[in-house]
Coordinates of C-alpha atoms in Angstrom, one line a residue:
M1 CA 1.1 -49.9 -32.0
N2 CA 1.5 -46.8 -29.9
E3 CA -1.5 -44.5 -29.8
A4 CA -1.0 -40.7 -29.6
L5 CA -1.7 -39.5 -26.1
P6 CA -4.5 -37.0 -25.9
P7 CA -3.5 -33.5 -25.0
T8 CA -3.8 -32.7 -21.3
R9 CA -4.1 -29.4 -19.6
R10 CA -1.7 -28.9 -16.7
P11 CA -3.3 -28.0 -13.3
G12 CA -3.4 -24.4 -12.0
I13 CA -5.3 -21.2 -12.6
R14 CA -4.4 -19.8 -16.1
A15 CA -3.1 -16.3 -15.3
A16 CA -1.6 -13.3 -17.0
M17 CA 0.6 -10.7 -15.4
F18 CA 1.2 -7.2 -16.7
V19 CA 3.8 -5.1 -14.8
D20 CA 4.0 -1.3 -15.1
F21 CA 7.7 -1.3 -14.0
D22 CA 8.1 2.5 -13.7
N23 CA 5.0 2.8 -11.5
V24 CA 5.8 -0.1 -9.2
F25 CA 9.5 0.7 -8.9
T26 CA 8.8 4.4 -8.0
G27 CA 6.2 3.4 -5.5
L28 CA 8.4 0.8 -3.8
Q29 CA 11.3 3.3 -3.6
A30 CA 9.1 5.6 -1.5
I31 CA 8.2 2.7 0.8
D32 CA 11.3 0.5 1.0
P33 CA 14.3 1.1 -1.3
E34 CA 15.7 -2.4 -0.6
A35 CA 12.4 -4.0 -1.6
A36 CA 12.4 -1.8 -4.8
K37 CA 15.9 -3.1 -5.6
R38 CA 14.8 -6.7 -5.1
F39 CA 11.7 -6.1 -7.3
A40 CA 13.8 -4.8 -10.1
E41 CA 16.7 -7.4 -9.9
D42 CA 14.9 -10.6 -8.9
P43 CA 11.5 -10.8 -10.5
K44 CA 11.6 -14.6 -10.6
H45 CA 11.5 -14.8 -6.8
W46 CA 8.3 -12.8 -6.3
A47 CA 6.6 -14.1 -9.4
E48 CA 7.1 -17.6 -8.1
A49 CA 5.7 -16.5 -4.7
L50 CA 2.6 -15.3 -6.4
S51 CA 2.3 -18.5 -8.4
A52 CA 2.3 -20.7 -5.3
G53 CA -0.8 -22.0 -3.7
D54 CA -1.9 -24.3 -0.8
S55 CA -0.7 -27.8 -1.8
G56 CA -1.2 -26.9 -5.4
K57 CA -4.9 -26.4 -5.0
S58 CA -4.9 -22.8 -6.1
A59 CA -1.5 -22.5 -7.8
R60 CA -1.3 -20.2 -10.7
R61 CA 0.4 -20.7 -14.1
F62 CA 1.4 -17.3 -15.6
L63 CA 1.0 -18.0 -19.3
I64 CA 1.7 -14.4 -20.0
R65 CA 4.3 -12.3 -18.1
N66 CA 4.8 -8.9 -19.6
C67 CA 6.9 -6.0 -18.2
Y68 CA 6.6 -2.5 -19.5
L69 CA 9.5 -0.1 -18.8
N70 CA 11.1 3.1 -19.9
P71 CA 14.4 2.0 -21.5
T72 CA 15.9 5.5 -21.2
V73 CA 15.7 5.4 -17.4
Y74 CA 15.6 1.7 -16.5
S75 CA 17.5 -0.2 -19.2
K76 CA 19.9 -1.6 -16.7
Y77 CA 17.2 -3.8 -15.3
R78 CA 16.0 -5.2 -18.6
T79 CA 18.3 -8.3 -18.5
Y80 CA 17.0 -9.4 -15.1
W81 CA 13.5 -9.6 -16.5
T82 CA 14.2 -11.3 -19.7
R83 CA 16.3 -13.9 -17.8
A84 CA 13.3 -14.5 -15.5
G85 CA 11.1 -15.3 -18.5
F86 CA 9.3 -12.0 -18.8
R87 CA 8.6 -10.4 -22.2
V88 CA 10.0 -6.9 -21.8
I89 CA 8.3 -4.1 -23.8
D90 CA 10.2 -0.9 -24.1
C91 CA 8.1 2.1 -23.5
P92 CA 10.2 5.3 -24.0
S93 CA 9.0 8.8 -23.2
L94 CA 6.9 10.3 -25.9
T95 CA 6.3 13.8 -24.6
Q96 CA 8.3 16.5 -23.1
R97 CA 6.7 15.9 -19.7
G98 CA 8.1 12.3 -19.7
K99 CA 4.8 10.5 -20.4
S100 CA 5.6 7.0 -21.8
S101 CA 3.6 4.6 -24.0
T102 CA 3.2 2.1 -21.1
D103 CA -0.5 2.6 -20.7
I104 CA -1.5 2.1 -24.3
N105 CA 0.9 -0.9 -24.9
L106 CA -0.3 -2.6 -21.7
V107 CA -4.0 -2.1 -22.5
L108 CA -3.6 -3.4 -26.0
D109 CA -1.8 -6.5 -24.9
A110 CA -4.2 -7.1 -22.1
M111 CA -7.2 -6.9 -24.4
D112 CA -5.5 -9.3 -26.9
A113 CA -5.1 -11.7 -24.0
L114 CA -8.7 -11.3 -22.9
S115 CA -10.0 -12.1 -26.4
G116 CA -7.5 -14.9 -27.0
S117 CA -8.2 -18.6 -27.3
V118 CA -6.2 -19.6 -24.2
G119 CA -8.9 -18.6 -21.8
I120 CA -7.0 -16.6 -19.2
E121 CA -8.9 -16.9 -15.9
E122 CA -7.1 -14.3 -13.7
F123 CA -5.4 -11.1 -14.7
F124 CA -2.7 -9.6 -12.5
L125 CA -2.0 -5.9 -12.9
A126 CA 1.0 -4.5 -11.1
S127 CA 0.4 -0.8 -11.0
A128 CA -1.2 1.8 -8.7
D129 CA -2.2 3.9 -11.7
A130 CA -5.9 4.5 -11.6
D131 CA -5.9 5.0 -15.4
F132 CA -6.3 1.3 -15.6
T133 CA -9.7 1.3 -13.8
S134 CA -11.5 1.0 -17.2
L135 CA -9.3 -2.0 -18.1
I136 CA -10.2 -3.7 -14.8
Q137 CA -13.9 -3.1 -15.6
R138 CA -13.5 -4.9 -18.9
F139 CA -11.9 -7.9 -17.1
R140 CA -14.8 -8.1 -14.7
A141 CA -17.4 -7.7 -17.4
A142 CA -15.8 -10.7 -19.1
D143 CA -16.1 -12.7 -15.8
R144 CA -12.4 -12.9 -15.2
M145 CA -10.7 -12.6 -11.8
T146 CA -8.7 -9.5 -11.4
T147 CA -5.8 -8.9 -9.0
V148 CA -4.0 -5.6 -8.4
I149 CA -0.5 -5.5 -7.0
A150 CA -0.3 -2.1 -5.2
A151 CA 3.0 -0.3 -4.6
G152 CA 1.8 3.0 -3.2
A153 CA -1.5 4.8 -2.8
V154 CA -4.4 3.3 -4.8
A155 CA -7.4 5.3 -5.7
F156 CA -10.6 4.0 -4.0
A157 CA -12.5 3.3 -7.2
Y158 CA -9.6 1.4 -8.7
R159 CA -9.2 -0.7 -5.5
E160 CA -12.9 -1.5 -5.3
M161 CA -13.2 -2.5 -9.0
A162 CA -10.5 -5.3 -8.5
D163 CA -11.5 -8.6 -7.1
H164 CA -8.4 -8.8 -5.0
V165 CA -5.6 -6.5 -3.9
V166 CA -2.1 -7.4 -2.9
E167 CA -1.3 -4.5 -0.5
S168 CA 2.0 -2.7 -0.4
H169 CA 3.1 -4.2 2.9
D170 CA 2.3 -7.7 1.6
F171 CA 4.2 -7.2 -1.6
V172 CA 7.2 -5.8 0.4
A173 CA 7.0 -8.8 2.7
I174 CA 7.4 -11.1 -0.4
L175 CA 10.3 -9.1 -1.7
N176 CA 12.1 -9.0 1.6
G177 CA 11.4 -12.7 2.3
T178 CA 9.4 -12.1 5.4
A179 CA 6.0 -13.4 4.1
G180 CA 4.9 -16.2 6.5
E181 CA 2.8 -18.0 3.9
P182 CA 2.0 -18.2 0.2
I183 CA 0.5 -14.8 -0.6
H184 CA -3.1 -14.8 -1.7
A185 CA -4.6 -11.6 -2.9
V186 CA -6.8 -9.9 -0.4
A187 CA -10.3 -8.9 -1.2
P188 CA -10.9 -5.1 -0.5
G189 CA -11.9 -4.6 3.1
N190 CA -10.8 -8.0 4.3
Q191 CA -7.7 -8.9 6.2
R192 CA -5.4 -11.7 5.2
Q193 CA -5.6 -14.6 7.6
A194 CA -2.3 -15.4 9.2
P195 CA -1.0 -18.9 9.5
A196 CA -2.0 -21.0 12.6
A197 CA 1.6 -21.1 13.8
S198 CA 1.7 -17.3 13.9
K199 CA -1.6 -17.1 15.8
T200 CA -0.2 -19.4 18.5
K201 CA 2.9 -17.3 18.8
T202 CA 1.0 -14.1 19.1
K203 CA -1.4 -15.4 21.7
A204 CA 1.6 -16.4 23.8
A205 CA 2.6 -13.9 26.6
S206 CA 5.1 -11.9 24.5
P207 CA 6.3 -8.6 25.9
G208 CA 4.2 -6.7 23.3
V209 CA 1.1 -8.6 24.1
R210 CA 1.6 -8.2 27.9
E211 CA 2.1 -4.4 27.4
V212 CA -1.1 -4.1 25.3
L213 CA -3.2 -6.1 27.7
E214 CA -2.0 -4.1 30.7
F215 CA -2.4 -0.7 28.9
V216 CA -5.9 -1.4 27.3
R217 CA -7.4 -3.0 30.4
A218 CA -6.4 0.0 32.5
A219 CA -7.6 2.6 30.0
P220 CA -10.7 4.6 30.9
G221 CA -12.1 3.9 27.4
P222 CA -11.2 2.8 23.9
V223 CA -7.7 3.8 23.0
V224 CA -6.4 5.2 19.7
G225 CA -4.7 2.4 17.7
A226 CA -1.6 4.4 17.1
M227 CA -1.0 4.8 20.8
V228 CA -1.4 1.0 21.4
A229 CA 1.0 0.3 18.5
H230 CA 3.5 2.7 20.0
R231 CA 3.4 0.9 23.4
A232 CA 3.6 -2.6 21.8
L233 CA 6.7 -1.6 19.7
A234 CA 8.4 0.0 22.7
A235 CA 7.9 -3.3 24.7
D236 CA 8.9 -5.6 21.8
P237 CA 10.9 -3.8 19.0
S238 CA 11.0 -7.1 17.0
L239 CA 7.4 -6.4 16.0
K240 CA 8.4 -3.5 13.8
T241 CA 9.6 -5.9 11.0
D242 CA 6.3 -7.5 10.2
W243 CA 4.1 -7.5 13.3
G244 CA 4.9 -11.0 14.2
G245 CA 4.2 -12.4 10.7
F246 CA 0.8 -10.7 10.5
G247 CA 1.9 -7.9 8.3
R248 CA 0.0 -5.0 9.9
F249 CA -0.9 -3.8 13.4
G250 CA -4.6 -4.2 13.0
T251 CA -4.3 -7.9 12.1
W252 CA -1.8 -8.5 15.0
V253 CA -3.8 -6.9 17.7
S254 CA -7.1 -8.5 16.6
Q255 CA -5.6 -11.9 17.1
I256 CA -4.6 -11.3 20.7
G257 CA -7.9 -12.4 22.0
K258 CA -8.5 -12.2 25.8
D259 CA -11.3 -9.7 25.3
I260 CA -9.2 -7.2 23.3
E261 CA -11.2 -5.9 20.4
Y262 CA -10.0 -3.8 17.4
S263 CA -11.7 -1.7 14.8
S264 CA -10.2 0.2 11.9
V265 CA -12.9 2.9 11.9
Q266 CA -11.9 6.5 12.5
G267 CA -8.2 5.6 12.1
G268 CA -8.2 2.6 14.4
W269 CA -9.3 1.9 18.0
V270 CA -8.6 -0.8 20.6
W271 CA -10.7 -1.5 23.7
D272 CA -11.4 -4.0 26.5
A273 CA -14.5 -5.9 25.4
K274 CA -15.4 -6.7 29.0
R275 CA -16.0 -3.0 29.7
F276 CA -16.6 -1.4 26.3
S277 CA -18.0 -2.0 22.9
L278 CA -18.0 -0.4 19.4
E279 CA -20.7 1.9 20.5
D280 CA -18.3 3.5 23.1
L281 CA -16.0 4.8 20.4
P282 CA -15.9 8.6 20.7
A283 CA -18.0 10.6 18.3
P284 CA -15.8 12.0 15.5
A285 CA -15.9 15.5 16.8
D286 CA -12.7 16.3 15.1
K287 CA -13.8 14.8 11.8
Q288 CA -13.1 17.1 9.0
P289 CA -16.3 18.7 7.7
G290 CA -17.1 19.9 4.2
V291 CA -14.4 19.8 1.5
E292 CA -11.8 18.2 3.7
E293 CA -14.0 15.2 4.2
Q294 CA -14.8 15.0 0.5
V295 CA -11.1 15.0 -0.3
T296 CA -10.3 12.1 2.1
R297 CA -13.2 10.0 0.8
V298 CA -12.4 10.5 -2.9
T299 CA -8.6 10.6 -3.0
D300 CA -7.6 8.3 -0.1
V301 CA -5.7 11.1 1.6
P302 CA -5.5 10.2 5.3
A303 CA -8.4 11.6 7.3
L304 CA -6.2 13.5 9.7
S305 CA -6.8 16.9 11.4
A306 CA -4.8 20.0 10.5
A307 CA -3.0 19.6 13.8
Q308 CA -2.0 16.1 13.0
F309 CA -0.7 17.1 9.5
R310 CA 1.3 20.0 11.1
Q311 CA 2.8 17.6 13.7
I312 CA 3.9 15.2 10.9
F313 CA 5.7 18.0 9.0
Q314 CA 7.4 19.3 12.2
S315 CA 8.5 15.8 13.3
M316 CA 9.7 14.9 9.8
A317 CA 11.7 18.1 9.5
A318 CA 13.3 17.5 12.9
R319 CA 14.2 13.9 12.1
L320 CA 15.6 14.8 8.7
G321 CA 17.7 17.5 10.4
E322 CA 19.2 15.0 12.8
H323 CA 20.2 12.4 10.2
P324 CA 18.4 11.5 7.0
A325 CA 17.1 8.0 7.3
N326 CA 15.5 5.6 4.8
R327 CA 11.8 6.1 4.4
T328 CA 10.8 2.9 6.3
E329 CA 12.7 4.1 9.4
L330 CA 11.6 7.7 9.0
S331 CA 7.9 6.7 8.9
R332 CA 8.3 4.8 12.2
Q333 CA 10.2 7.7 13.9
V334 CA 7.7 10.3 12.8
R335 CA 4.8 8.1 13.9
D336 CA 6.3 7.7 17.3
D337 CA 7.0 11.4 17.6
C338 CA 3.4 12.3 16.8
V339 CA 2.2 9.9 19.4
S340 CA 4.5 11.4 22.0
A341 CA 3.4 14.9 21.0
G342 CA -0.3 14.0 21.7
E343 CA -1.3 14.0 18.0
P344 CA -1.3 10.2 17.3
V345 CA -1.3 9.1 13.6
S346 CA -0.9 5.7 12.1
R347 CA 2.3 4.6 10.3
N348 CA 0.3 4.1 7.1
A349 CA -0.7 7.8 7.2
V350 CA 2.9 8.9 7.5
S351 CA 3.9 6.5 4.7
F352 CA 1.1 8.0 2.5
V353 CA 2.5 11.5 3.1
L354 CA 6.1 10.3 2.3
Q355 CA 4.8 8.8 -0.9
G356 CA 3.1 12.0 -1.8
L357 CA 6.3 14.0 -1.2
S358 CA 8.1 11.5 -3.4
Y359 CA 5.6 11.8 -6.2
A360 CA 5.8 15.6 -5.9
G361 CA 9.6 15.3 -6.5
F362 CA 10.5 16.8 -3.1
P363 CA 14.0 15.8 -1.9
L364 CA 14.1 14.6 1.7
S365 CA 17.3 16.3 2.8
D366 CA 18.5 17.5 6.2
E367 CA 17.8 21.1 5.0
A368 CA 14.0 20.5 4.5
T369 CA 11.8 22.7 6.7
S370 CA 8.4 21.9 8.0
A371 CA 6.9 24.7 5.8
Q372 CA 8.6 23.3 2.7
L373 CA 7.3 19.8 3.4
A374 CA 3.8 21.3 3.9
I375 CA 4.0 23.2 0.6
A376 CA 5.1 20.1 -1.4
W377 CA 2.5 17.9 0.2
T378 CA -0.3 20.4 -0.3
R379 CA 0.5 20.7 -4.0
Y380 CA 0.3 16.9 -4.2
V381 CA -3.1 16.9 -2.5
E382 CA -4.3 19.6 -4.9
E383 CA -3.1 17.4 -7.9
L384 CA -5.0 14.4 -6.5
C385 CA -8.1 16.6 -6.3
R386 CA -7.6 17.7 -9.9
V387 CA -7.2 14.2 -11.2
A388 CA -10.3 13.1 -9.2
L389 CA -12.3 16.0 -10.9
L390 CA -13.1 17.7 -7.6
E391 CA -14.1 21.3 -8.2
F392 CA -13.8 23.9 -5.5
D393 CA -14.4 27.6 -5.3
A394 CA -11.8 30.0 -4.0
A395 CA -12.9 29.7 -0.3
E396 CA -13.0 25.9 -0.5
Q397 CA -9.5 25.8 -2.1
L398 CA -8.2 27.9 0.7
A399 CA -9.8 25.6 3.3
V400 CA -8.2 22.5 1.6
R401 CA -4.8 24.2 1.6
R402 CA -5.0 25.2 5.3
W403 CA -6.1 21.7 6.2
A404 CA -3.5 19.8 4.2
S405 CA -0.7 22.1 5.2
G406 CA -1.6 22.0 8.9
G407 CA -1.9 25.7 8.8
L408 CA 1.9 26.1 8.0
L409 CA 1.2 28.0 4.8
D410 CA -0.5 30.7 6.8
T411 CA 2.8 31.4 8.6

C-alpha cells in the first residue's frame, strides 16, 4: 500500500519581486540605452541571474514576480514580461501630469505578500523612487530582508533603510552579460567582493596596473582618484567596460596591492602607503560650506565645487557639439575632459548630472549650450531640494543656484 508522501519545501530563499517598470526603464535609459532595452525585452535573463547563488546555498525562489507598467507608454513590452512568468499590472496615468497608479498598486500587493501565509523571507523592490521608503520600513519591522535594485540616483534615506542595494553598475553588468559572478546584493557602504580569478588577473602586471603604480609612487602626495582612473584607462582602454570584472574603479584599484591604498572619502583618493596614510589627505578646503553642503548630504547631489560643475557643462556642450554620443560614452568623455582641464571629477558624478538632465526632460542635442545645460540641471537640483523638504531663504536659494550652475546663470 502506497503511503502519501509528506509535503516538502523546495530549497532556496522565498523571495518576492516588485518591479516599477517606468522608473527602472527611464533610469537605465539615462545610463545605458542598450541595457534598458535588455531589461525591457529579456526579464527572464536578469531575474534568473538574481535568483542564482553559490552552489545553491543562497539561491532564491521568486514566488511572486510582479511588474507594474504604464500601458499607454510601454504596452509593447508587456508580452516579454508575461512570457517570462511575471504578473503584469497595468498602471495607466491618472492625472494630467502623468502620475500613474504604480505606487499604490505596488504597495497594496507588497503588504498582501507581507501578511500572507507563504512567509516571504526577502523582498526585492526594483525602483529608485524614494516614495517607497515607508514600505521598506514595514518590511524591516517585520524582520524581512529587503533588497533595492537601483537604476539611477537613490535617496540616502531610501538606500540606508534597505538591507542590500544592487547598484546601477552591477545591474547594468547583469543586463549586458558582463557580470563576473552571481550577483549578490551589496550592503550600503560595502563593496562587492570580486571573484578570486579576477583578483589574480588584476594583480598581474597589466598596462593599467603598471601605469597606476608608476604614477602614484612618483606623486608628491595622495592623488585624486579621477586622475588615477584617467591614467589607467589611457594605458589600458579595455578597463572601461567593467574595470577588469570589478565593476567600479574603487574596487579595482583597491585590489592592486603593492602598497597602493584607496579611500572613497572626499570624492576618492589613491596613495602610496609606504610614504603616506589616510591622515595625509588634503583638508577639504574647497568643501562647499553652508547650504551647498546640506544639499549634497541630503539629496546625494555630487559634492563638487562650482568650478567643477561649470567644467562639466562646458565639456558636455563641446562634446555634444562634435557628435552626440550615447550617455555611457559621453560620461567617459566628459570625465576625461574635466581631468585634462584640471577640474577632475568622477564618472559617477558626470552620470548623476546626465541622469538629472534626463529627469528634467532636457534633450541632449548638438545645439545644447553650457548655459542651457546649467539651467536644466539647476532646476533639477532645486526640485530635489523641494522633495527633500529643504527650506532656504532668498540668499540661500541664490547661493544654491550659483553653485549648482557653476556660475553660468550669472552670465
